[in-house]
Amino acid sequence: MKNALLPHTNTQQAVTQTFYPILLAISFSHLLNDVIQSVIPAIYPMLKEDFSLNFTQIGLITLTFQITASILQPIVGIYTDRRPQPYSLAIGMGFTFLGLVLLSQAFHFYLILASVVLIGVGSSIFHPESSRVAYLASGGKRGMAQSLFQLGGNAGSALGPLLAALIIIPFGQTNILWFCLVAMLAIIVLYQIARWYKTHHHRPKKKDHADKNSTYLMPTVLRALAILLLLMFSKFFYLSSMTSYFTFYLIDRFQVSVASSQFYLFVFLAAVAVGTFFGGPMGDRFGRKYIIWISILGVAPFALLLPYVDLFWTIVLVIPIGLILASAFSAILVYAQELMPGKVGMISGLFFGLAFGMGGLGSALLGKMADLTSIYFVYQLCAFLPLIGILTAFLPEVEGDRH
């Protein structure tokens, strides 16, 4: 493993060479991290029954986790832009390990909240620094590197519910402890990555200087960030409706079993994982702006149809929804990094934080709405969110869009 992850190169090569072993390793660690994170929503039906929770409380669990991660991630990113912390990757996974232990033994709703806080802290440390590792190992292929990194995370998110259905749902809450082995494996991989990162986080001064000077006026940057914020809102509110409540929607509307609903959720998340990889490389080739446009607005026809079809067509429709929607985040993230060069940690932390925060806020608000109306009405309303993608037309062109 040491030889695979620690190629002997100088710093100049770190800028110009694509280190695929490092990209694969950080993608794999993202997979392990997100397998663990996806266990939380995957066991919602079990927790709802065992602790007699309502949809508002289910939303509060997600909100607690996501807000913990979202608030800390930009702070971590800004700090590590100035002082990179290679071994913080493994330390962050240690918080996740502790959160899993507490979640497996929780006997009260507030202990569940405390456990997801620990997992959220682990996530807030992991994402900005691991995204920087992908950036440094990209060799200039930033879209491809971010997509590969995101592919690992989305593959983990898809596997989590499936593993939960096999390991936790049939046998009970204490079997969450098995996922501590996943956290331990992640700590080992991240420690090895940290050794490479420690020797490659310094860039040559000339390149550093060029990277830190943006060619865009501040009003242009602020306008673009505001539009990206709205696009993130559209993407992650809709995604939250799927990851947190799709199982409940299927159970309520089509009377499927909990195990079957988890399998159907896996189908959606697997489509997300597959679609993730294409956003970055296609952005490298055709321009970020076009991919952002397609990946959000392109979901609209399928989302608008979803609440009005039977079970078979519901599962058919979630596949293109997952494939198309998934390509957005890598393109958005690299677009923002090119908009504000030299601020990789801050941008990564900010946008991962926004992703988590909007996902958590969306889950809480949609849960409250489901309690006040119905889970079916939630999906009718969320169907209109992808139409916000039309705002992409007002984004300026960035370096990756110029061919």
Tab-separated table of C-alpha atoms in Angstrom:
chain	number	residue	atom	x	y	z
A	1	MET	CA	0.000	0.000	0.000
A	2	LYS	CA	2.842	2.329	0.809
A	3	ASN	CA	4.324	2.047	-2.667
A	4	ALA	CA	0.939	2.501	-4.296
A	5	LEU	CA	0.053	5.675	-2.442
A	6	LEU	CA	3.420	7.362	-2.056
A	7	PRO	CA	5.016	7.947	-5.472
A	8	HIS	CA	8.426	9.601	-5.148
A	9	THR	CA	8.226	12.905	-7.042
A	10	ASN	CA	9.230	16.488	-6.522
A	11	THR	CA	6.849	19.362	-5.890
A	12	GLN	CA	6.879	20.579	-9.494
A	13	GLN	CA	5.568	17.174	-10.595
A	14	ALA	CA	2.805	17.491	-8.013
A	15	VAL	CA	1.496	20.437	-9.996
A	16	THR	CA	1.789	18.958	-13.498
A	17	GLN	CA	1.364	15.191	-13.053
A	18	THR	CA	-1.927	13.414	-12.419
A	19	PHE	CA	-1.483	10.992	-9.505
A	20	TYR	CA	-4.100	8.346	-10.179
A	21	PRO	CA	-3.208	6.135	-7.150
A	22	ILE	CA	-3.871	9.107	-4.872
A	23	LEU	CA	-7.092	10.012	-6.704
A	24	LEU	CA	-8.322	6.416	-6.434
A	25	ALA	CA	-7.354	6.252	-2.755
A	26	ILE	CA	-9.100	9.521	-1.847
A	27	SER	CA	-12.148	8.429	-3.866
A	28	PHE	CA	-12.178	5.110	-1.989
A	29	SER	CA	-11.933	6.901	1.353
A	30	HIS	CA	-14.840	9.131	0.235
A	31	LEU	CA	-16.787	5.949	-0.499
A	32	LEU	CA	-16.112	4.642	3.016
A	33	ASN	CA	-16.990	8.006	4.594
A	34	ASP	CA	-20.282	8.270	2.749
A	35	VAL	CA	-21.250	4.640	3.363
A	36	ILE	CA	-21.208	5.570	7.035
A	37	GLN	CA	-23.088	8.844	6.533
A	38	SER	CA	-25.806	7.190	4.460
A	39	VAL	CA	-26.522	4.734	7.260
A	40	ILE	CA	-28.265	7.575	9.131
A	41	PRO	CA	-31.159	8.168	6.681
A	42	ALA	CA	-31.207	4.467	5.768
A	43	ILE	CA	-32.283	3.500	9.286
A	44	TYR	CA	-34.911	6.248	9.615
A	45	PRO	CA	-37.851	3.807	9.241
A	46	MET	CA	-36.393	1.649	12.035
A	47	LEU	CA	-35.706	4.649	14.305
A	48	LYS	CA	-39.151	6.091	13.591
A	49	GLU	CA	-40.785	2.880	14.782
A	50	ASP	CA	-38.457	2.084	17.708
A	51	PHE	CA	-38.487	5.618	19.153
A	52	SER	CA	-42.017	6.628	18.009
A	53	LEU	CA	-40.686	9.598	16.054
A	54	ASN	CA	-42.696	11.877	13.753
A	55	PHE	CA	-41.484	13.297	10.421
A	56	THR	CA	-40.483	16.566	12.090
A	57	GLN	CA	-38.114	14.680	14.422
A	58	ILE	CA	-36.730	12.685	11.479
A	59	GLY	CA	-36.036	15.983	9.725
A	60	LEU	CA	-34.387	17.332	12.886
A	61	ILE	CA	-31.935	14.403	12.925
A	62	THR	CA	-30.876	15.237	9.373
A	63	LEU	CA	-30.768	18.959	10.128
A	64	THR	CA	-28.539	18.382	13.184
A	65	PHE	CA	-26.099	16.274	11.180
A	66	GLN	CA	-26.034	18.537	8.156
A	67	ILE	CA	-25.782	21.814	10.071
A	68	THR	CA	-22.898	20.467	12.168
A	69	ALA	CA	-21.051	19.616	8.974
A	70	SER	CA	-22.025	22.729	7.024
A	71	ILE	CA	-21.030	25.305	9.650
A	72	LEU	CA	-17.597	23.825	10.261
A	73	GLN	CA	-16.573	22.995	6.695
A	74	PRO	CA	-15.918	26.557	5.461
A	75	ILE	CA	-13.996	27.287	8.669
A	76	VAL	CA	-11.875	24.177	8.167
A	77	GLY	CA	-11.331	25.133	4.506
A	78	ILE	CA	-10.242	28.709	5.276
A	79	TYR	CA	-7.863	27.551	8.015
A	80	THR	CA	-6.267	24.805	5.907
A	81	ASP	CA	-5.773	27.179	2.954
A	82	ARG	CA	-3.224	28.859	5.224
A	83	ARG	CA	-2.074	25.864	7.284
A	84	PRO	CA	-2.659	22.492	5.589
A	85	GLN	CA	-3.313	19.690	8.092
A	86	PRO	CA	-2.641	16.367	6.329
A	87	TYR	CA	-3.338	14.121	9.336
A	88	SER	CA	-6.632	15.839	10.110
A	89	LEU	CA	-8.221	13.468	7.574
A	90	ALA	CA	-7.615	10.465	9.830
A	91	ILE	CA	-8.512	12.444	12.965
A	92	GLY	CA	-11.837	13.483	11.446
A	93	MET	CA	-12.671	9.854	10.738
A	94	GLY	CA	-12.001	9.184	14.431
A	95	PHE	CA	-14.942	11.470	15.306
A	96	THR	CA	-17.084	9.490	12.872
A	97	PHE	CA	-16.018	6.257	14.589
A	98	LEU	CA	-17.129	7.621	17.972
A	99	GLY	CA	-20.445	8.766	16.488
A	100	LEU	CA	-21.162	5.268	15.187
A	101	VAL	CA	-20.491	3.742	18.593
A	102	LEU	CA	-22.879	6.185	20.268
A	103	LEU	CA	-25.564	5.719	17.591
A	104	SER	CA	-25.470	1.949	18.047
A	105	GLN	CA	-26.138	2.316	21.786
A	106	ALA	CA	-28.474	5.346	21.816
A	107	PHE	CA	-31.630	4.823	23.891
A	108	HIS	CA	-33.066	8.348	23.631
A	109	PHE	CA	-33.783	10.790	20.815
A	110	TYR	CA	-31.245	13.289	22.181
A	111	LEU	CA	-28.487	10.659	22.141
A	112	ILE	CA	-29.273	10.052	18.471
A	113	LEU	CA	-28.785	13.788	17.896
A	114	ALA	CA	-25.481	13.727	19.807
A	115	SER	CA	-24.229	10.789	17.723
A	116	VAL	CA	-24.988	12.495	14.420
A	117	VAL	CA	-23.209	15.634	15.683
A	118	LEU	CA	-20.013	13.572	16.057
A	119	ILE	CA	-20.440	12.087	12.584
A	120	GLY	CA	-21.097	15.596	11.238
A	121	VAL	CA	-17.861	16.898	12.809
A	122	GLY	CA	-15.969	14.051	11.140
A	123	SER	CA	-17.517	14.949	7.802
A	124	SER	CA	-16.708	18.647	8.203
A	125	ILE	CA	-13.016	17.818	8.635
A	126	PHE	CA	-12.925	15.206	5.874
A	127	HIS	CA	-14.476	17.003	2.903
A	128	PRO	CA	-12.445	20.261	2.520
A	129	GLU	CA	-9.077	18.548	2.989
A	130	SER	CA	-9.891	15.511	0.848
A	131	SER	CA	-11.183	17.787	-1.919
A	132	ARG	CA	-7.851	19.646	-1.760
A	133	VAL	CA	-6.010	16.316	-2.106
A	134	ALA	CA	-8.040	15.604	-5.264
A	135	TYR	CA	-7.169	19.098	-6.553
A	136	LEU	CA	-3.443	18.650	-5.882
A	137	ALA	CA	-3.355	15.175	-7.445
A	138	SER	CA	-5.339	16.237	-10.531
A	139	GLY	CA	-2.401	17.470	-12.605
A	140	GLY	CA	-4.705	20.118	-14.083
A	141	LYS	CA	-7.553	17.675	-14.834
A	142	ARG	CA	-9.675	19.273	-12.148
A	143	GLY	CA	-13.097	18.275	-13.418
A	144	MET	CA	-12.058	14.643	-13.800
A	145	ALA	CA	-10.436	14.622	-10.353
A	146	GLN	CA	-13.482	16.113	-8.611
A	147	SER	CA	-15.815	13.732	-10.438
A	148	LEU	CA	-13.716	10.738	-9.430
A	149	PHE	CA	-13.695	12.027	-5.863
A	150	GLN	CA	-17.477	12.551	-5.944
A	151	LEU	CA	-17.996	9.153	-7.573
A	152	GLY	CA	-16.552	7.507	-4.490
A	153	GLY	CA	-18.861	9.482	-2.220
A	154	ASN	CA	-21.988	8.791	-4.230
A	155	ALA	CA	-21.110	5.115	-4.600
A	156	GLY	CA	-20.820	5.005	-0.809
A	157	SER	CA	-24.164	6.759	-0.436
A	158	ALA	CA	-25.724	4.132	-2.710
A	159	LEU	CA	-24.167	1.195	-0.874
A	160	GLY	CA	-25.088	2.469	2.598
A	161	PRO	CA	-28.858	1.823	2.418
A	162	LEU	CA	-28.256	-1.589	0.850
A	163	LEU	CA	-25.829	-2.590	3.609
A	164	ALA	CA	-28.176	-1.163	6.234
A	165	ALA	CA	-31.020	-3.279	4.832
A	166	LEU	CA	-28.831	-6.387	5.083
A	167	ILE	CA	-27.001	-5.737	8.362
A	168	ILE	CA	-29.015	-3.318	10.541
A	169	ILE	CA	-32.729	-3.427	9.659
A	170	PRO	CA	-33.205	-7.212	10.193
A	171	PHE	CA	-31.084	-7.442	13.362
A	172	GLY	CA	-31.454	-4.131	15.164
A	173	GLN	CA	-29.722	-0.920	16.157
A	174	THR	CA	-26.659	-2.448	17.855
A	175	ASN	CA	-25.496	-3.858	14.524
A	176	ILE	CA	-24.484	-0.331	13.555
A	177	LEU	CA	-21.247	-1.291	15.329
A	178	TRP	CA	-20.253	-3.330	12.268
A	179	PHE	CA	-19.777	-0.072	10.400
A	180	CYS	CA	-17.004	0.852	12.846
A	181	LEU	CA	-14.861	-1.552	10.806
A	182	VAL	CA	-15.523	0.668	7.768
A	183	ALA	CA	-14.353	3.690	9.779
A	184	MET	CA	-11.184	1.863	10.862
A	185	LEU	CA	-10.355	0.956	7.248
A	186	ALA	CA	-10.908	4.593	6.258
A	187	ILE	CA	-8.522	5.787	8.991
A	188	ILE	CA	-5.791	3.463	7.657
A	189	VAL	CA	-6.241	4.649	4.055
A	190	LEU	CA	-6.398	8.323	5.073
A	191	TYR	CA	-3.209	8.012	7.132
A	192	GLN	CA	-1.374	6.762	4.039
A	193	ILE	CA	-2.833	9.571	1.909
A	194	ALA	CA	-1.748	12.093	4.559
A	195	ARG	CA	1.880	11.009	4.135
A	196	TRP	CA	1.719	11.892	0.423
A	197	TYR	CA	-0.221	15.088	1.104
A	198	LYS	CA	2.356	16.217	3.651
A	199	THR	CA	5.070	16.357	0.976
A	200	HIS	CA	2.954	17.765	-1.870
A	201	HIS	CA	0.802	20.562	-0.443
A	202	HIS	CA	3.392	23.283	-1.263
A	203	ARG	CA	3.190	24.689	-4.801
A	204	PRO	CA	5.977	26.623	-6.543
A	205	LYS	CA	5.790	30.327	-5.751
A	206	LYS	CA	5.295	31.424	-9.346
A	207	LYS	CA	2.322	29.132	-9.793
A	208	ASP	CA	0.983	30.071	-6.383
A	209	HIS	CA	1.037	33.737	-7.303
A	210	ALA	CA	-0.776	33.137	-10.563
A	211	ASP	CA	-3.397	30.968	-8.906
A	212	LYS	CA	-4.302	33.544	-6.291
A	213	ASN	CA	-5.110	36.380	-8.670
A	214	SER	CA	-8.639	36.262	-10.003
A	215	THR	CA	-9.357	37.853	-13.380
A	216	TYR	CA	-12.974	38.590	-12.419
A	217	LEU	CA	-14.341	41.771	-10.858
A	218	MET	CA	-15.892	41.384	-7.423
A	219	PRO	CA	-19.483	42.235	-8.584
A	220	THR	CA	-19.196	39.471	-11.204
A	221	VAL	CA	-17.921	37.015	-8.609
A	222	LEU	CA	-20.698	37.892	-6.151
A	223	ARG	CA	-23.392	37.612	-8.820
A	224	ALA	CA	-22.076	34.228	-9.923
A	225	LEU	CA	-21.882	32.971	-6.320
A	226	ALA	CA	-25.485	34.098	-5.701
A	227	ILE	CA	-26.671	32.159	-8.767
A	228	LEU	CA	-24.659	29.110	-7.727
A	229	LEU	CA	-26.277	29.360	-4.291
A	230	LEU	CA	-29.749	29.186	-5.854
A	231	LEU	CA	-28.707	26.275	-8.054
A	232	MET	CA	-27.350	24.469	-4.986
A	233	PHE	CA	-30.675	25.131	-3.250
A	234	SER	CA	-32.530	23.542	-6.162
A	235	LYS	CA	-30.254	20.515	-6.353
A	236	PHE	CA	-29.924	19.705	-2.670
A	237	PHE	CA	-33.506	20.378	-1.606
A	238	TYR	CA	-34.658	17.988	-4.304
A	239	LEU	CA	-31.917	15.492	-3.445
A	240	SER	CA	-32.915	15.729	0.229
A	241	SER	CA	-36.500	14.834	-0.644
A	242	MET	CA	-35.169	11.647	-2.236
A	243	THR	CA	-32.546	10.573	0.281
A	244	SER	CA	-34.603	11.308	3.417
A	245	TYR	CA	-38.179	10.581	2.343
A	246	PHE	CA	-38.236	8.425	-0.795
A	247	THR	CA	-38.580	5.249	1.283
A	248	PHE	CA	-41.533	6.764	3.181
A	249	TYR	CA	-43.082	7.906	-0.110
A	250	LEU	CA	-42.869	4.391	-1.555
A	251	ILE	CA	-44.223	2.781	1.620
A	252	ASP	CA	-47.107	5.255	1.879
A	253	ARG	CA	-48.063	5.437	-1.807
A	254	PHE	CA	-47.394	1.875	-2.987
A	255	GLN	CA	-47.403	-0.110	0.317
A	256	VAL	CA	-43.996	-1.673	-0.328
A	257	SER	CA	-41.989	-3.231	2.523
A	258	VAL	CA	-39.170	-1.399	4.302
A	259	ALA	CA	-36.598	-3.736	2.733
A	260	SER	CA	-38.044	-3.169	-0.762
A	261	SER	CA	-38.060	0.597	-0.254
A	262	GLN	CA	-34.359	0.454	0.660
A	263	PHE	CA	-33.629	-1.464	-2.537
A	264	TYR	CA	-35.497	1.121	-4.627
A	265	LEU	CA	-33.567	3.890	-2.853
A	266	PHE	CA	-30.393	2.025	-3.794
A	267	VAL	CA	-31.485	2.135	-7.468
A	268	PHE	CA	-31.760	5.928	-7.279
A	269	LEU	CA	-28.469	6.355	-5.414
A	270	ALA	CA	-26.679	3.979	-7.795
A	271	ALA	CA	-27.872	6.178	-10.676
A	272	VAL	CA	-26.508	9.189	-8.780
A	273	ALA	CA	-23.152	7.422	-8.371
A	274	VAL	CA	-22.930	6.582	-12.082
A	275	GLY	CA	-23.988	10.069	-13.166
A	276	THR	CA	-21.486	11.727	-10.854
A	277	PHE	CA	-18.449	10.721	-12.847
A	278	PHE	CA	-19.560	12.364	-16.078
A	279	GLY	CA	-20.092	15.923	-14.808
A	280	GLY	CA	-16.434	16.781	-14.260
A	281	PRO	CA	-14.862	15.302	-17.429
A	282	MET	CA	-17.713	16.685	-19.567
A	283	GLY	CA	-17.158	20.074	-17.916
A	284	ASP	CA	-13.443	19.829	-18.802
A	285	ARG	CA	-14.405	19.083	-22.402
A	286	PHE	CA	-17.496	21.198	-23.085
A	287	GLY	CA	-17.414	23.874	-20.348
A	288	ARG	CA	-18.776	23.927	-16.785
A	289	LYS	CA	-21.667	26.257	-17.556
A	290	TYR	CA	-23.261	23.930	-20.103
A	291	ILE	CA	-23.030	20.939	-17.791
A	292	ILE	CA	-24.539	22.907	-14.882
A	293	TRP	CA	-27.397	23.967	-17.158
A	294	ILE	CA	-28.150	20.427	-18.342
A	295	SER	CA	-27.661	18.743	-14.985
A	296	ILE	CA	-30.261	20.831	-13.133
A	297	LEU	CA	-32.800	22.006	-15.708
A	298	GLY	CA	-32.616	18.624	-17.464
A	299	VAL	CA	-34.133	16.920	-14.420
A	300	ALA	CA	-37.356	18.961	-14.643
A	301	PRO	CA	-39.462	16.835	-17.040
A	302	PHE	CA	-38.768	13.636	-15.111
A	303	ALA	CA	-39.335	15.265	-11.703
A	304	LEU	CA	-42.636	16.790	-12.825
A	305	LEU	CA	-43.891	13.363	-13.962
A	306	LEU	CA	-42.743	11.424	-10.880
A	307	PRO	CA	-45.692	12.064	-8.495
A	308	TYR	CA	-48.278	10.928	-11.068
A	309	VAL	CA	-47.036	7.492	-12.177
A	310	ASP	CA	-47.233	3.946	-10.791
A	311	LEU	CA	-44.471	2.065	-8.938
A	312	PHE	CA	-42.820	0.675	-12.080
A	313	TRP	CA	-42.554	4.071	-13.771
A	314	THR	CA	-41.516	5.696	-10.492
A	315	ILE	CA	-38.435	3.460	-10.401
A	316	VAL	CA	-37.817	4.043	-14.123
A	317	LEU	CA	-37.990	7.833	-13.692
A	318	VAL	CA	-35.646	8.041	-10.681
A	319	ILE	CA	-32.844	6.572	-12.809
A	320	PRO	CA	-32.542	9.528	-15.254
A	321	ILE	CA	-33.227	11.915	-12.368
A	322	GLY	CA	-30.243	10.488	-10.478
A	323	LEU	CA	-28.013	10.307	-13.562
A	324	ILE	CA	-28.643	13.890	-14.671
A	325	LEU	CA	-28.806	15.591	-11.263
A	326	ALA	CA	-25.575	13.949	-10.082
A	327	SER	CA	-23.415	15.637	-12.695
A	328	ALA	CA	-24.114	19.093	-11.248
A	329	PHE	CA	-21.983	19.249	-8.115
A	330	SER	CA	-18.544	18.521	-9.609
A	331	ALA	CA	-19.187	21.090	-12.345
A	332	ILE	CA	-20.417	23.692	-9.820
A	333	LEU	CA	-17.465	23.124	-7.490
A	334	VAL	CA	-14.774	23.355	-10.181
A	335	TYR	CA	-16.567	26.371	-11.716
A	336	ALA	CA	-16.376	28.142	-8.337
A	337	GLN	CA	-12.716	27.146	-7.861
A	338	GLU	CA	-11.872	28.683	-11.248
A	339	LEU	CA	-13.913	31.758	-10.377
A	340	MET	CA	-11.816	32.260	-7.214
A	341	PRO	CA	-8.406	30.656	-7.875
A	342	GLY	CA	-6.096	30.155	-4.931
A	343	LYS	CA	-8.992	29.577	-2.519
A	344	VAL	CA	-9.421	25.828	-3.010
A	345	GLY	CA	-9.939	24.993	0.667
A	346	MET	CA	-12.341	27.864	1.285
A	347	ILE	CA	-14.420	27.113	-1.849
A	348	SER	CA	-14.457	23.375	-1.152
A	349	GLY	CA	-15.467	23.936	2.463
A	350	LEU	CA	-18.075	26.528	1.505
A	351	PHE	CA	-19.741	24.433	-1.182
A	352	PHE	CA	-19.586	21.132	0.690
A	353	GLY	CA	-20.925	23.052	3.678
A	354	LEU	CA	-23.735	24.495	1.578
A	355	ALA	CA	-24.502	21.022	0.255
A	356	PHE	CA	-24.817	19.638	3.762
A	357	GLY	CA	-26.596	22.675	5.162
A	358	MET	CA	-29.175	22.881	2.402
A	359	GLY	CA	-29.702	19.144	2.550
A	360	GLY	CA	-30.317	19.343	6.285
A	361	LEU	CA	-32.547	22.403	6.070
A	362	GLY	CA	-34.454	20.791	3.221
A	363	SER	CA	-34.974	17.609	5.202
A	364	ALA	CA	-36.274	19.507	8.237
A	365	LEU	CA	-38.639	21.742	6.249
A	366	LEU	CA	-39.904	18.895	4.077
A	367	GLY	CA	-40.447	16.720	7.165
A	368	LYS	CA	-42.533	19.449	8.780
A	369	MET	CA	-44.445	19.902	5.531
A	370	ALA	CA	-45.108	16.133	5.359
A	371	ASP	CA	-46.543	16.220	8.904
A	372	LEU	CA	-48.796	19.182	8.032
A	373	THR	CA	-49.911	17.905	4.615
A	374	SER	CA	-48.723	14.562	3.219
A	375	ILE	CA	-45.582	12.949	1.857
A	376	TYR	CA	-47.288	12.903	-1.560
A	377	PHE	CA	-47.748	16.702	-1.519
A	378	VAL	CA	-44.043	17.102	-0.712
A	379	TYR	CA	-43.139	15.336	-3.958
A	380	GLN	CA	-45.667	17.342	-5.942
A	381	LEU	CA	-44.079	20.569	-4.686
A	382	CYS	CA	-40.435	19.484	-5.042
A	383	ALA	CA	-41.069	18.571	-8.674
A	384	PHE	CA	-40.789	22.274	-9.573
A	385	LEU	CA	-37.352	22.816	-7.979
A	386	PRO	CA	-35.251	21.842	-11.050
A	387	LEU	CA	-36.841	24.690	-13.023
A	388	ILE	CA	-34.538	27.035	-11.054
A	389	GLY	CA	-31.781	25.700	-13.342
A	390	ILE	CA	-32.788	28.317	-15.924
A	391	LEU	CA	-30.733	30.830	-13.883
A	392	THR	CA	-27.581	29.180	-15.257
A	393	ALA	CA	-28.015	31.427	-18.305
A	394	PHE	CA	-26.812	34.386	-16.191
A	395	LEU	CA	-23.503	32.796	-15.109
A	396	PRO	CA	-20.334	34.341	-16.598
A	397	GLU	CA	-17.869	32.187	-18.496
A	398	VAL	CA	-14.859	30.907	-16.524
A	399	GLU	CA	-11.517	29.548	-17.683
A	400	GLY	CA	-12.857	26.012	-18.055
A	401	ASP	CA	-15.531	27.240	-20.474
A	402	ARG	CA	-13.057	28.797	-22.921
A	403	HIS	CA	-11.884	26.509	-25.683
